[in-house]
Amino acid sequence: MTKLRHAAMFSASALVFAMIAAPAAAQESNESDKVGNPEIVVTAQFREQKLQDTPLAISAVNSEMLEARSQTSVEQVAAQAPNVTLTPQGQQNGSGLIAFIRGVGQTDFNFALEPGVGIYVDDVYIPTLTGSLLDLMDLDRVEVLRGPQGTLSGRNAIGGAIKLFSTKPKGNGKGSLQVAYGSYNRVEVRGYADMALADNLFMRVAGVSKSRDGHVKRLDYGLTHPGSGVKPMGAGSNPLLGTLGGQSYSAGKLSMRWVPTETVEVNVSGDYTRDRSEAGASVLLYYNNPSVNSNGQPWLPSSIDGSAIRGNCAFVPYGVNSCDTLTGYNRKFVSYSTFLDQTPATTQSPFKPIAFDPHQWLDNYGVSGTIDIDLSDSLQLKSITAWRHYKSDWAQDVDNSPITNQQLRQTLVNDQWSQELRLNGKVGDLLDFTLGGFYFKRDGTLTARVDLNYAGIDFMHGPDPTPASNKALFANFMLHPVENFNITAGLRHSWDSKDYTFFRRNPDMTVPGVCAFFLGAATAGPTGIGNAPNCLLVGLNNVSASFESKRFDWRVAADYRFSPEVMAYAQVATGYRAGGVNPRPFFGPSSPNNQIKTFAPETLISYEAGIKTDLFDRRMRLNVSAFINDYKDIILTLSACPISPCLQPNNIGKAKVKGFEVETLIKPVENFTLDGALSYIDFKYKSFNPGNGSLGALTLNMVTPYTPKWKYSFGAQYDIPDVMGGTVSARFDGSYQSHIYTEAINYDSVAVPAISGPLATYYASNRINGYFLGNARLTWKQESESPLSISVEVQNLFNKYYMTSLYEQYASPRTVSGAPGMPRTWAVTLKKDF
């Protein structure tokens, strides 16, 4: 409460100070040149506006600031964006992005579940978490819009939107080449070239290639622990099987801009990304499993006496649940994963052994075209057309041990088409308007080999077709009734449809039969020997379900500019996240416990007010916003059902979400720049939907995943001119987030009696404690039209050990794993502009 009071006092004082200081600042600006913060132009409301004139909570970062902060991937932008969490998906979900803004987001990659944050590249919608972990290649700027963008962006921008805008071809003959080398054999090459092919035709080519060794060592447990009963993987003496988290990534983009007349501009681009990285970094934090099937058969028999090797603290390299005896390695970054299931085959589970290659691959490419036509001085037409495709293929072994309780290889294929039309116009000086329509169609499939020893099943999932479409009509109006006062109103009507067809077969592609256990056979349950393989999944092959909905969203905002330095605004806006069909049923229509069910869209209405200021001759920019959200029909995937196993999305209830955000950019003296951000969020469930029997341990005092109550960041840069014919820039960036939970059901620490091993009690958690990260960069840049620059950077300067995500499954299959962030690293970058 003390932190909250102090933060509230800070925000209130900032607002009062801004109002008082504005006249003095205005007077100074009349007497001197503008030497303060530069203007940033954004297009959040379908037309170009200055950031400080836009009545929305926006964090906008241009390419110069991205480079100064050494930010090259989209998730890094979140460090300086208040109430925004962006982090890579864990190993279990492949290449993708977990995105939450103001407590709204999504952690599941499955096509059936939509993101809660809209991702856009050059106004082209990226519809899934997979494929959203984007490199910031050749960007002009990034806009992070906080709060529901239901009228401006449409479906699934209920929490907010992240918009990336590429640099357009200019035909100026310029370019650059940048090479970096650093820790873990990091090698990174970036470059672009911009040229004119004709007087009205311009081309820009950009590319990036980056590689890095993994920071988690994958060790052969049999070699590092002789006498344990675990058979070594190989015949040699080197225990290093490989690494996790290594990167091998390349991407390129070709952009063309054609200006056939003064009133027509055509921009066409094509891009391709090829990612051949290792499986994601993962370490084991908790293991408490007897590691036998329903007949008592070991998953991993001991090479000494054939008894079951138990999953316990011996395989946890580090932490409170570890009793590992490993020496000679940094146990914080060790995994014993093998990506090999050595369970002996039986008639009920005949498809063993299973071996996967530890990989995380992505092929992602597409083309887009934007046509801008000035129909008249007051009427402009914009067309945005795009097609994209990706294939993501990855393997997981998140028990991080030679005892396989679960192991999967999954493949997502996505094809999408989109078309958007916008008609921008104005009626004198009184009204600006936008009318438009949007069409989106996606065809996707998920195919997986799902090996779940803990559940007694090993089957082929899919390919499950999941076609979906969205159509929308929208309008936005900006009324200027008097000078300095604007009223904005928007509306959008959306139509969603989605189909899901389930295919569940044995790995040899035969269809599972009926369980002998349910016919009266004396077996050890439905997964015991004597049953047909995967008989629990009977009735789930070639079964379809559909979902349809329509939605009306609206927004009303008002803003008033008190002076050239101070603008205040208030708005009410709505948004939604589309519903769908449960993608992971374990019981089909023939069962009384049928889990093929639909779930409705979740909705949000937001009340927001804010102030944007540029003070002291624009040397100090201070933006403050506060919000209250009514969040309803919240979609959460829970594992509590009347009959298990179960993993089912449900509309669980509603919540009240309150918070504030402060951003500042200050140039107190020449050559010195400070920037900072602070945010607070108070998420409280108000009630759960009646009749919902799937809440399990969910309680009203819990919060949504990846929602830190407090966040702050700051940056400081000092430029020293005239050093060896150039400028030396020294920069430090720091960021802090308070603790988060990675699952809907929050666990701080659950004490669990040990099934085996020397520890009496294990402690399970899905909490990531708060942490502070610091980064430093020193750059010398030549004073020249085609400068040379040299930079030295250190990331995670204080060598903080932290997790970017957790995969908590302590109840079943009784493991918790985590993705450790990179330790302290360094890099040297050489860049030449030409």
Coordinates of N, CA and C in Angstrom, one line a residue, residues 30 90 126 169 177 231 241 275 295 298 360 404 421 433 548 559 621 625 643 645 652 688 705 708 822:
N30 N 8.8 30.6 -27.3 CA 8.7 31.8 -28.2 C 10.1 32.5 -28.3
G90 N 7.8 -21.0 -24.1 CA 8.7 -22.0 -23.6 C 8.9 -23.1 -24.7
I126 N -1.1 -10.4 -37.8 CA -0.4 -11.7 -37.5 C -1.3 -12.4 -36.5
P169 N 11.1 2.2 -49.1 CA 12.2 2.6 -50.0 C 12.1 4.1 -50.3
L177 N 25.9 -1.9 -43.4 CA 26.2 -3.3 -43.1 C 26.7 -3.3 -41.6
K231 N 21.4 -45.8 -18.1 CA 22.4 -46.2 -19.1 C 22.9 -45.0 -19.9
L241 N 25.7 -33.8 -24.6 CA 24.9 -34.3 -25.7 C 24.6 -33.1 -26.7
D275 N 14.2 -20.2 -39.7 CA 14.7 -20.4 -38.4 C 15.0 -21.9 -38.2
N295 N 0.4 -50.6 -14.8 CA 0.7 -52.0 -14.5 C 2.0 -52.1 -13.6
P298 N 8.1 -50.0 -15.3 CA 9.0 -48.7 -15.3 C 9.0 -48.0 -16.7
Q360 N 13.8 -26.5 -33.0 CA 12.7 -25.5 -33.1 C 12.8 -24.8 -34.4
T404 N 11.1 -40.4 -19.4 CA 10.2 -39.6 -20.3 C 8.8 -39.8 -19.7
L421 N -9.8 -2.3 -46.7 CA -10.0 -1.0 -47.5 C -10.4 0.1 -46.5
F433 N -12.9 11.7 -41.1 CA -13.5 10.4 -41.0 C -12.8 9.3 -41.7
E548 N -19.5 -19.8 -34.3 CA -19.8 -18.6 -35.0 C -20.3 -17.5 -34.0
D559 N -10.6 15.0 -26.4 CA -9.3 15.5 -26.0 C -9.3 17.1 -26.1
R621 N 9.3 15.4 -21.7 CA 8.0 14.9 -22.1 C 7.5 14.0 -21.0
S625 N -1.3 8.1 -17.9 CA -2.7 7.5 -18.2 C -3.1 6.7 -17.0
I643 N -14.7 -35.3 -15.1 CA -13.9 -36.5 -15.4 C -12.6 -36.1 -16.0
P645 N -8.7 -37.4 -17.9 CA -8.0 -36.1 -18.1 C -8.9 -35.0 -18.7
I652 N -14.8 -18.2 -17.6 CA -14.9 -18.5 -16.1 C -15.5 -17.4 -15.3
F688 N -17.3 -15.6 -10.5 CA -17.2 -16.6 -11.4 C -18.5 -17.0 -12.0
P705 N -2.1 -14.8 -15.9 CA -0.7 -15.0 -16.1 C 0.0 -13.8 -16.6
P708 N 2.5 -8.5 -14.0 CA 3.2 -8.0 -12.8 C 2.5 -6.7 -12.3
M822 N 19.0 -15.5 -20.5 CA 20.5 -15.5 -20.8 C 21.2 -14.9 -19.6

